[in-house]
Amino acid sequence: MSGYAGTPRSGAPGQVKEVTSLANPVIKDIKSLALKKFRDQQNAFLAEGLKLVIDALELGWTIKTLVFAKTARGNPLVEKVAARSVAAGALVLEVSEKVLTSVTRKDNPQTVLGVFEQKLMPLRDVSLSGSDVWVALDRIRDPGNLGTVIRTADAVGAKGVLLVGDCVDPFALETVRATMGSIFAVPLVKASPDAFLSWRKAFKGLVAGTHLKGAVDYRSVDFADKPVVLLMGNESQGLPEPLAERCDVLLRIPQAGRADSLNLAVATGIMLYEVRRSALSLDGVPAA
Ligand code: SAM
């Protein structure tokens, strides 16, 4: 990220910079995060909203730049996040509405944005025990689907999401938006199909694939008390043969009506709630 940030704000000299110009190089860098090429170059991504930024900091994510609207000045939570970001060595910018709108390309943008360092878990660190569940996604392409799956994985207490093959970028703004903050709570791993298959060789739990030609009703399997990897296929092509044949079981969700298949994120949600059935209850105590 470029060195020049803006004018030090009076009252907090050298800590919070005021930016009103769309030509400010830091603002240009943040806007460039809309493209994967620049997200990767800067090893960064953008998250919108005060709650998300607070959650990310709580969960130990590294903030590079905090941006907040002039109108948010004086909000005690914003001031606290700003102080915390300064202490963490981040750049803190107070910007005009015009600048904020240009960064988020939204008419009513959130008043707080954070630029965070990307973080992925290495595949070799993925180790399941007890009744741990991971979701593995084969070549997922749709950012909204990926964000929804990450959010659902978080909701059911899955331990992580494994992205197999050429997947959509989890740090794309649309994905991050769809996760509603769960991007910060769910470990993500990227792996080639070969790397996933060799990891799978050493995995002792159940690899449950989902397939439109699956012979087994997803409700007939007992998922309790064993580690499970739930493998979901690509939106248009489904699971390819080399992955499907390495699953312990191929499950199908019965359908009536004319739809050929379920939306990937919907199918993942149905499956995750079945896999986690015995671990979830309304009072937090596992169902009997
Ligand atoms: N045309 C694709 C095919 O032939 O597999 C449809 C893929 S579907 C939109 C995306 C993924 O969602 C599938 O690969 C599977 O993992 C899951 N899926 C969707 N509907 C399903 C069902 N009824 N049973 C099992 N899995 C399903």
Short mmCIF file of C-alpha atoms and ligand atoms in Angstrom, two decimals:
data_model
loop_
_atom_site.label_atom_id
_atom_site.label_comp_id
_atom_site.label_asym_id
_atom_site.label_seq_id
_atom_site.Cartn_x
_atom_site.Cartn_y
_atom_site.Cartn_z
CA MET A 1 0.00 0.00 0.00
CA SER A 2 1.32 3.49 -0.83
CA GLY A 3 2.85 5.64 1.87
CA TYR A 4 0.84 8.85 1.39
CA ALA A 5 -2.38 8.76 3.37
CA GLY A 6 -3.84 12.23 3.80
CA THR A 7 -4.00 15.11 6.22
CA PRO A 8 -3.53 14.39 9.94
CA ARG A 9 -6.81 15.17 11.69
CA SER A 10 -6.61 17.75 14.39
CA GLY A 11 -7.03 16.23 17.84
CA ALA A 12 -5.23 13.00 16.90
CA PRO A 13 -2.21 14.19 14.93
CA GLY A 14 -0.45 11.57 12.90
CA GLN A 15 -2.94 8.88 13.82
CA VAL A 16 -6.19 9.49 11.97
CA LYS A 17 -5.80 11.04 8.53
CA GLU A 18 -8.56 12.91 6.81
CA VAL A 19 -9.10 12.03 3.18
CA THR A 20 -11.48 13.85 0.87
CA SER A 21 -9.85 13.25 -2.49
CA LEU A 22 -10.78 10.34 -4.71
CA ALA A 23 -7.26 10.59 -6.16
CA ASN A 24 -5.66 9.70 -2.83
CA PRO A 25 -3.33 6.76 -3.55
CA VAL A 26 -4.43 4.75 -0.51
CA ILE A 27 -8.04 5.10 -1.59
CA LYS A 28 -7.03 3.98 -5.08
CA ASP A 29 -5.33 0.92 -3.58
CA ILE A 30 -8.44 0.08 -1.57
CA LYS A 31 -10.66 0.48 -4.64
CA SER A 32 -8.35 -1.83 -6.58
CA LEU A 33 -9.23 -4.61 -4.09
CA ALA A 34 -12.37 -5.13 -6.21
CA LEU A 35 -10.08 -7.17 -8.51
CA LYS A 36 -8.53 -10.50 -7.47
CA LYS A 37 -5.21 -9.59 -9.06
CA PHE A 38 -4.81 -6.63 -6.70
CA ARG A 39 -6.22 -8.50 -3.68
CA ASP A 40 -3.50 -11.09 -4.23
CA GLN A 41 -0.79 -8.49 -4.88
CA GLN A 42 -1.65 -6.71 -1.63
CA ASN A 43 -2.56 -9.96 0.19
CA ALA A 44 -5.61 -8.05 1.39
CA PHE A 45 -9.39 -7.86 1.20
CA LEU A 46 -12.14 -5.48 2.17
CA ALA A 47 -14.82 -6.04 4.81
CA GLU A 48 -17.69 -3.63 5.34
CA GLY A 49 -19.42 -2.71 8.57
CA LEU A 50 -18.52 -1.84 12.15
CA LYS A 51 -19.67 -5.19 13.56
CA LEU A 52 -17.61 -7.16 11.05
CA VAL A 53 -14.51 -5.11 11.77
CA ILE A 54 -14.95 -5.53 15.54
CA ASP A 55 -15.51 -9.31 15.11
CA ALA A 56 -12.43 -9.60 12.89
CA LEU A 57 -10.24 -7.81 15.43
CA GLU A 58 -11.64 -9.95 18.24
CA LEU A 59 -10.79 -13.07 16.25
CA GLY A 60 -7.21 -11.94 15.72
CA TRP A 61 -7.29 -10.90 12.06
CA THR A 62 -4.67 -8.36 11.03
CA ILE A 63 -6.09 -5.01 10.00
CA LYS A 64 -4.08 -2.99 7.47
CA THR A 65 -6.36 0.00 7.03
CA LEU A 66 -9.47 1.21 8.81
CA VAL A 67 -11.72 3.62 6.94
CA PHE A 68 -14.60 5.43 8.57
CA ALA A 69 -17.03 8.12 7.52
CA LYS A 70 -16.73 11.63 8.87
CA THR A 71 -20.31 11.19 10.07
CA ALA A 72 -19.17 8.33 12.34
CA ARG A 73 -16.74 10.56 14.22
CA GLY A 74 -17.63 10.65 17.91
CA ASN A 75 -19.32 7.25 17.88
CA PRO A 76 -17.64 5.60 20.89
CA LEU A 77 -17.46 2.19 19.19
CA VAL A 78 -15.87 3.66 16.09
CA GLU A 79 -13.39 5.64 18.18
CA LYS A 80 -12.52 2.45 20.07
CA VAL A 81 -11.98 0.49 16.86
CA ALA A 82 -9.90 3.36 15.49
CA ALA A 83 -7.69 3.40 18.60
CA ARG A 84 -7.32 -0.37 18.43
CA SER A 85 -6.40 -0.21 14.75
CA VAL A 86 -3.79 2.50 15.38
CA ALA A 87 -2.34 0.36 18.17
CA ALA A 88 -2.20 -2.58 15.76
CA GLY A 89 -0.15 -0.46 13.36
CA ALA A 90 -2.93 0.06 10.83
CA LEU A 91 -3.57 3.17 8.84
CA VAL A 92 -6.74 4.91 9.98
CA LEU A 93 -8.60 7.17 7.57
CA GLU A 94 -11.55 9.44 8.15
CA VAL A 95 -13.18 10.01 4.78
CA SER A 96 -15.94 11.98 3.15
CA GLU A 97 -19.17 10.28 2.04
CA LYS A 98 -18.08 10.74 -1.58
CA VAL A 99 -14.89 8.76 -0.93
CA LEU A 100 -16.76 6.02 0.94
CA THR A 101 -19.33 5.66 -1.85
CA SER A 102 -16.57 5.40 -4.43
CA VAL A 103 -14.78 2.64 -2.47
CA THR A 104 -17.86 0.47 -1.92
CA ARG A 105 -19.71 1.43 -5.14
CA LYS A 106 -22.86 1.55 -3.06
CA ASP A 107 -25.27 4.44 -2.53
CA ASN A 108 -25.74 3.91 1.18
CA PRO A 109 -22.39 2.49 2.21
CA GLN A 110 -21.52 1.21 5.65
CA THR A 111 -19.77 3.90 7.66
CA VAL A 112 -16.84 1.66 8.61
CA LEU A 113 -14.62 -0.46 6.36
CA GLY A 114 -11.61 -2.56 7.17
CA VAL A 115 -8.84 -3.78 4.90
CA PHE A 116 -7.56 -7.05 6.33
CA GLU A 117 -4.72 -9.41 5.54
CA GLN A 118 -5.87 -12.57 3.76
CA LYS A 119 -5.52 -15.74 5.77
CA LEU A 120 -5.73 -19.38 4.64
CA MET A 121 -4.98 -22.53 6.61
CA PRO A 122 -2.53 -24.97 5.00
CA LEU A 123 -4.08 -28.30 4.03
CA ARG A 124 -1.50 -30.19 6.09
CA ASP A 125 -2.92 -28.54 9.24
CA VAL A 126 -6.43 -29.88 8.65
CA SER A 127 -6.93 -32.66 11.14
CA LEU A 128 -10.37 -33.87 12.19
CA SER A 129 -11.26 -35.68 15.37
CA GLY A 130 -14.41 -36.56 17.37
CA SER A 131 -17.46 -35.37 15.46
CA ASP A 132 -15.67 -32.60 13.54
CA VAL A 133 -17.18 -31.63 10.20
CA TRP A 134 -15.52 -29.91 7.26
CA VAL A 135 -17.17 -28.92 4.00
CA ALA A 136 -15.20 -29.51 0.81
CA LEU A 137 -16.35 -27.64 -2.28
CA ASP A 138 -15.37 -28.75 -5.75
CA ARG A 139 -14.72 -25.76 -8.08
CA ILE A 140 -17.43 -23.56 -6.56
CA ARG A 141 -17.92 -20.63 -8.94
CA ASP A 142 -20.58 -18.39 -7.48
CA PRO A 143 -19.44 -15.87 -4.82
CA GLY A 144 -22.91 -15.68 -3.28
CA ASN A 145 -23.04 -19.47 -2.96
CA LEU A 146 -19.60 -19.58 -1.36
CA GLY A 147 -20.46 -16.82 1.10
CA THR A 148 -23.70 -18.58 2.01
CA VAL A 149 -21.90 -21.92 2.52
CA ILE A 150 -19.29 -20.28 4.78
CA ARG A 151 -22.07 -18.62 6.79
CA THR A 152 -23.97 -21.90 7.12
CA ALA A 153 -20.80 -23.81 8.03
CA ASP A 154 -20.28 -21.27 10.80
CA ALA A 155 -23.89 -21.59 11.97
CA VAL A 156 -23.71 -25.37 12.36
CA GLY A 157 -20.30 -25.34 13.99
CA ALA A 158 -18.38 -26.91 11.12
CA LYS A 159 -14.63 -26.62 11.58
CA GLY A 160 -13.75 -25.26 8.16
CA VAL A 161 -14.29 -25.07 4.43
CA LEU A 162 -11.95 -26.65 1.94
CA LEU A 163 -11.85 -25.17 -1.56
CA VAL A 164 -10.90 -27.86 -4.04
CA GLY A 165 -9.67 -26.93 -7.51
CA ASP A 166 -10.41 -23.70 -9.32
CA CYS A 167 -12.84 -21.98 -6.94
CA VAL A 168 -14.16 -18.43 -6.77
CA ASP A 169 -12.05 -16.20 -4.53
CA PRO A 170 -13.29 -16.35 -0.91
CA PHE A 171 -11.98 -12.81 -0.44
CA ALA A 172 -14.09 -11.30 -3.25
CA LEU A 173 -16.26 -8.51 -1.88
CA GLU A 174 -19.48 -10.29 -2.88
CA THR A 175 -18.37 -13.45 -1.06
CA VAL A 176 -17.33 -11.54 2.05
CA ARG A 177 -20.68 -9.70 2.02
CA ALA A 178 -22.61 -12.98 1.73
CA THR A 179 -20.73 -14.51 4.68
CA MET A 180 -22.12 -11.77 6.96
CA GLY A 181 -18.93 -11.92 9.02
CA SER A 182 -18.47 -15.69 9.08
CA ILE A 183 -15.43 -15.32 6.79
CA PHE A 184 -13.57 -14.36 9.96
CA ALA A 185 -14.81 -17.34 11.98
CA VAL A 186 -14.41 -20.28 9.60
CA PRO A 187 -10.93 -21.50 8.60
CA LEU A 188 -10.50 -21.76 4.83
CA VAL A 189 -8.16 -24.03 2.94
CA LYS A 190 -7.32 -24.16 -0.76
CA ALA A 191 -6.17 -27.41 -2.37
CA SER A 192 -5.76 -28.87 -5.83
CA PRO A 193 -7.85 -32.00 -6.49
CA ASP A 194 -4.64 -34.09 -6.32
CA ALA A 195 -3.57 -32.57 -3.01
CA PHE A 196 -7.07 -33.11 -1.61
CA LEU A 197 -7.09 -36.74 -2.74
CA SER A 198 -3.72 -37.47 -1.18
CA TRP A 199 -4.84 -35.77 2.07
CA ARG A 200 -8.00 -37.88 1.88
CA LYS A 201 -5.94 -41.10 1.78
CA ALA A 202 -4.75 -40.46 5.34
CA PHE A 203 -8.17 -39.29 6.59
CA LYS A 204 -9.85 -41.95 8.74
CA GLY A 205 -13.34 -40.47 8.98
CA LEU A 206 -16.26 -40.47 6.54
CA VAL A 207 -16.04 -38.66 3.19
CA ALA A 208 -19.67 -38.12 2.20
CA GLY A 209 -20.11 -36.92 -1.36
CA THR A 210 -23.38 -35.55 -2.69
CA HIS A 211 -24.43 -36.52 -6.17
CA LEU A 212 -27.59 -36.41 -8.24
CA LYS A 213 -26.93 -40.07 -9.04
CA GLY A 214 -26.18 -40.94 -5.40
CA ALA A 215 -27.73 -44.26 -4.43
CA VAL A 216 -28.10 -43.46 -0.73
CA ASP A 217 -30.78 -41.25 0.86
CA TYR A 218 -28.94 -38.61 2.91
CA ARG A 219 -31.32 -39.24 5.85
CA SER A 220 -30.37 -42.90 6.15
CA VAL A 221 -26.76 -42.32 7.28
CA ASP A 222 -25.66 -42.02 10.90
CA PHE A 223 -23.18 -39.15 10.97
CA ALA A 224 -22.86 -38.97 14.76
CA ASP A 225 -19.58 -39.46 16.61
CA LYS A 226 -17.29 -39.56 13.62
CA PRO A 227 -15.34 -36.95 11.70
CA VAL A 228 -17.06 -36.11 8.42
CA VAL A 229 -15.93 -34.36 5.25
CA LEU A 230 -18.98 -33.34 3.24
CA LEU A 231 -18.02 -33.02 -0.42
CA MET A 232 -20.21 -30.88 -2.68
CA GLY A 233 -20.00 -30.66 -6.47
CA ASN A 234 -19.61 -27.76 -8.86
CA GLU A 235 -22.75 -25.74 -9.68
CA SER A 236 -23.00 -26.73 -13.33
CA GLN A 237 -21.06 -29.99 -13.59
CA GLY A 238 -21.52 -31.67 -10.23
CA LEU A 239 -18.79 -33.87 -8.72
CA PRO A 240 -16.28 -35.16 -11.28
CA GLU A 241 -15.62 -38.91 -11.38
CA PRO A 242 -12.11 -38.81 -9.80
CA LEU A 243 -13.58 -37.14 -6.69
CA ALA A 244 -16.88 -39.05 -6.67
CA GLU A 245 -15.16 -42.45 -6.78
CA ARG A 246 -13.03 -41.60 -3.73
CA CYS A 247 -16.04 -40.85 -1.51
CA ASP A 248 -17.08 -43.42 1.11
CA VAL A 249 -20.71 -42.83 0.20
CA LEU A 250 -22.60 -40.85 -2.45
CA LEU A 251 -25.71 -39.26 -1.01
CA ARG A 252 -28.79 -37.90 -2.69
CA ILE A 253 -31.42 -35.50 -1.38
CA PRO A 254 -34.75 -36.76 -2.74
CA GLN A 255 -36.65 -34.36 -4.97
CA ALA A 256 -40.18 -34.17 -6.33
CA GLY A 257 -41.29 -31.76 -9.03
CA ARG A 258 -39.51 -30.53 -12.11
CA ALA A 259 -36.28 -29.04 -10.72
CA ASP A 260 -33.21 -30.94 -11.96
CA SER A 261 -31.23 -30.22 -8.82
CA LEU A 262 -31.04 -27.98 -5.77
CA ASN A 263 -28.96 -24.84 -5.58
CA LEU A 264 -25.51 -25.76 -4.25
CA ALA A 265 -25.75 -23.58 -1.15
CA VAL A 266 -29.25 -24.89 -0.35
CA ALA A 267 -28.09 -28.51 -0.77
CA THR A 268 -25.07 -27.79 1.46
CA GLY A 269 -27.36 -26.29 4.11
CA ILE A 270 -29.66 -29.32 4.09
CA MET A 271 -26.69 -31.67 4.31
CA LEU A 272 -24.90 -29.76 7.05
CA TYR A 273 -27.97 -29.74 9.27
CA GLU A 274 -28.35 -33.49 8.79
CA VAL A 275 -24.68 -34.18 9.48
CA ARG A 276 -24.81 -31.99 12.59
CA ARG A 277 -28.27 -33.15 13.73
CA SER A 278 -27.08 -34.83 16.93
CA ALA A 279 -24.77 -31.95 17.85
CA LEU A 280 -27.30 -29.11 17.62
CA SER A 281 -30.22 -28.11 19.79
CA LEU A 282 -31.97 -24.90 20.71
CA ASP A 283 -30.62 -24.83 24.26
CA GLY A 284 -27.05 -25.60 23.23
CA VAL A 285 -27.21 -29.11 24.68
CA PRO A 286 -26.86 -31.79 22.01
CA ALA A 287 -30.19 -33.40 21.09
CA ALA A 288 -30.78 -36.78 22.72
N1 SAM B 1 -25.91 -30.27 -13.26
C1 SAM B 1 -25.24 -30.61 -12.05
C2 SAM B 1 -25.11 -32.12 -11.93
O1 SAM B 1 -25.46 -32.81 -12.87
O2 SAM B 1 -24.62 -32.61 -10.90
C3 SAM B 1 -26.01 -30.00 -10.91
C4 SAM B 1 -25.13 -29.63 -9.81
S1 SAM B 1 -25.96 -29.01 -8.40
C5 SAM B 1 -26.59 -27.49 -8.90
C6 SAM B 1 -24.58 -28.58 -7.42
C7 SAM B 1 -24.26 -29.56 -6.33
O3 SAM B 1 -25.25 -29.48 -5.32
C8 SAM B 1 -24.21 -31.01 -6.73
O4 SAM B 1 -22.98 -31.38 -7.30
C9 SAM B 1 -24.42 -31.67 -5.39
O5 SAM B 1 -23.23 -31.62 -4.63
C10 SAM B 1 -25.44 -30.76 -4.74
N2 SAM B 1 -26.83 -31.17 -5.01
C11 SAM B 1 -27.81 -30.43 -5.56
N3 SAM B 1 -28.97 -31.10 -5.56
C12 SAM B 1 -28.72 -32.30 -4.97
C13 SAM B 1 -29.51 -33.45 -4.66
N4 SAM B 1 -30.80 -33.51 -4.94
N5 SAM B 1 -28.91 -34.49 -4.05
C14 SAM B 1 -27.60 -34.47 -3.73
N6 SAM B 1 -26.80 -33.40 -4.01
C15 SAM B 1 -27.35 -32.33 -4.61
#
